[in-house]
């Protein structure tokens, strides 16, 4: 009976060691510039406030999306969204505006506006993806 318990204990220790090794490899890969699936990060952000009462911001995000998803915007942050939303240009379906803002499509569906009750309006026009 004791030899069976020792074997079980050794097997459990080996499994734990294997899981620890896999976790270390996974965390190392994430540190080496890979994103976890379903996440995004901003890689470039430029702001131009040279015109009074107007700020032009351009940002580039990098995303690691699941199958059927594409980089988009949710709550004014880069996020993975359903690809059909971007293809159909139904931008407001991805909930791009902050809480308390109302989303409206631009007349030609080239982007959207987020309007606050105070009258502040943000207009967003996504740029087409550059060929890689």
Short mmCIF file of C-alpha atoms in Angstrom, two decimals:
data_model
loop_
_atom_site.label_atom_id
_atom_site.label_comp_id
_atom_site.label_asym_id
_atom_site.label_seq_id
_atom_site.Cartn_x
_atom_site.Cartn_y
_atom_site.Cartn_z
CA UNK A 1 0.00 0.00 0.00
CA UNK A 2 2.84 2.37 0.83
CA UNK A 3 4.54 1.85 -2.56
CA UNK A 4 1.27 2.76 -4.31
CA UNK A 5 1.03 5.99 -2.29
CA UNK A 6 4.66 6.84 -3.11
CA UNK A 7 4.01 6.23 -6.82
CA UNK A 8 0.89 8.41 -6.70
CA UNK A 9 2.80 11.11 -4.84
CA UNK A 10 5.68 11.00 -7.35
CA UNK A 11 3.21 11.16 -10.25
CA UNK A 12 1.47 14.17 -8.70
CA UNK A 13 4.82 15.89 -8.21
CA UNK A 14 5.79 15.24 -11.83
CA UNK A 15 2.44 16.62 -13.03
CA UNK A 16 2.86 19.73 -10.90
CA UNK A 17 6.39 20.21 -12.22
CA UNK A 18 5.14 19.84 -15.82
CA UNK A 19 2.36 22.40 -15.26
CA UNK A 20 4.85 24.83 -13.72
CA UNK A 21 7.17 24.43 -16.70
CA UNK A 22 4.31 25.04 -19.17
CA UNK A 23 3.24 28.15 -17.25
CA UNK A 24 6.81 29.50 -17.32
CA UNK A 25 7.06 28.94 -21.09
CA UNK A 26 3.65 30.59 -21.67
CA UNK A 27 4.49 33.64 -19.53
CA UNK A 28 7.87 33.97 -21.28
CA UNK A 29 6.16 33.99 -24.69
CA UNK A 30 3.77 36.72 -23.51
CA UNK A 31 6.72 38.81 -22.33
CA UNK A 32 8.40 38.40 -25.72
CA UNK A 33 5.76 40.58 -27.40
CA UNK A 34 2.88 38.19 -27.89
CA UNK A 35 -0.59 39.13 -26.77
CA UNK A 36 -2.99 36.81 -25.04
CA UNK A 37 -5.86 35.72 -27.27
CA UNK A 38 -8.77 38.18 -27.17
CA UNK A 39 -6.68 41.17 -26.04
CA UNK A 40 -5.44 44.39 -27.64
CA UNK A 41 -2.79 47.00 -26.91
CA UNK A 42 -2.21 50.52 -28.19
CA UNK A 43 1.13 50.64 -30.01
CA UNK A 44 1.02 54.26 -31.23
CA UNK A 45 -0.94 57.32 -30.14
CA UNK A 46 -0.53 60.80 -31.65
CA UNK A 47 -2.49 63.88 -30.61
CA UNK A 48 -2.66 67.17 -32.49
CA UNK A 49 -4.19 70.10 -30.59
CA UNK A 50 -2.94 72.86 -32.90
CA UNK A 51 -6.50 73.90 -33.85
CA UNK A 52 -8.37 75.61 -30.96
CA UNK A 53 -11.25 73.60 -29.44
CA UNK A 54 -10.34 70.57 -31.54
CA UNK A 55 -8.04 67.62 -30.93
CA UNK A 56 -7.17 65.17 -33.64
CA UNK A 57 -6.00 61.84 -32.26
CA UNK A 58 -4.64 58.92 -34.23
CA UNK A 59 -4.00 55.60 -32.61
CA UNK A 60 -2.79 52.24 -33.82
CA UNK A 61 -3.67 49.10 -31.91
CA UNK A 62 -2.41 45.56 -32.11
CA UNK A 63 -4.86 42.78 -31.31
CA UNK A 64 -4.79 39.00 -30.98
CA UNK A 65 -8.39 38.17 -31.81
CA UNK A 66 -10.21 34.86 -31.91
CA UNK A 67 -11.47 33.32 -35.15
CA UNK A 68 -14.34 35.42 -36.55
CA UNK A 69 -13.21 38.56 -34.71
CA UNK A 70 -11.27 41.61 -35.80
CA UNK A 71 -9.75 44.68 -34.14
CA UNK A 72 -12.40 47.24 -33.24
CA UNK A 73 -13.42 49.58 -30.43
CA UNK A 74 -15.50 48.96 -27.32
CA UNK A 75 -16.05 51.67 -24.70
CA UNK A 76 -13.46 53.89 -26.42
CA UNK A 77 -10.73 51.23 -26.07
CA UNK A 78 -9.28 48.83 -28.66
CA UNK A 79 -11.03 45.46 -28.49
CA UNK A 80 -11.76 42.35 -30.52
CA UNK A 81 -15.23 42.57 -32.09
CA UNK A 82 -17.24 40.38 -34.44
CA UNK A 83 -15.86 40.75 -37.98
CA UNK A 84 -19.36 41.10 -39.47
CA UNK A 85 -19.77 44.43 -37.61
CA UNK A 86 -16.72 45.91 -39.33
CA UNK A 87 -17.53 44.41 -42.74
CA UNK A 88 -21.10 45.76 -42.64
CA UNK A 89 -19.94 49.09 -41.14
CA UNK A 90 -22.56 48.91 -38.40
CA UNK A 91 -20.07 50.56 -36.06
CA UNK A 92 -22.47 51.29 -33.19
CA UNK A 93 -23.08 47.54 -32.70
CA UNK A 94 -19.62 47.23 -31.13
CA UNK A 95 -20.55 49.79 -28.41
CA UNK A 96 -17.66 52.16 -29.20
CA UNK A 97 -18.75 55.06 -26.98
CA UNK A 98 -18.20 55.61 -23.28
CA UNK A 99 -20.98 55.16 -20.73
CA UNK A 100 -23.39 58.09 -21.00
CA UNK A 101 -22.55 58.81 -24.66
CA UNK A 102 -24.84 58.12 -27.62
CA UNK A 103 -23.46 56.49 -30.76
CA UNK A 104 -24.62 57.58 -34.23
CA UNK A 105 -23.42 56.40 -37.63
CA UNK A 106 -22.02 58.99 -40.02
CA UNK A 107 -24.28 59.40 -43.06
CA UNK A 108 -21.94 57.40 -45.35
CA UNK A 109 -21.07 54.81 -42.68
CA UNK A 110 -17.42 55.86 -42.83
CA UNK A 111 -17.36 56.12 -39.04
CA UNK A 112 -19.40 57.14 -35.99
CA UNK A 113 -19.95 59.94 -33.51
CA UNK A 114 -20.18 59.73 -29.74
CA UNK A 115 -22.27 62.55 -28.28
CA UNK A 116 -22.56 63.50 -24.61
CA UNK A 117 -25.50 65.30 -23.07
CA UNK A 118 -23.30 68.40 -22.67
CA UNK A 119 -23.02 68.62 -26.46
CA UNK A 120 -19.44 67.38 -26.75
CA UNK A 121 -19.07 65.31 -29.91
CA UNK A 122 -16.31 62.87 -30.83
CA UNK A 123 -16.15 61.77 -34.45
CA UNK A 124 -14.28 58.57 -35.27
CA UNK A 125 -13.34 57.40 -38.76
CA UNK A 126 -11.39 54.15 -38.92
CA UNK A 127 -8.61 54.01 -41.46
CA UNK A 128 -8.53 51.07 -43.84
CA UNK A 129 -6.03 48.38 -42.89
CA UNK A 130 -2.70 48.80 -44.67
CA UNK A 131 -1.55 45.80 -46.69
CA UNK A 132 1.06 43.76 -44.82
#
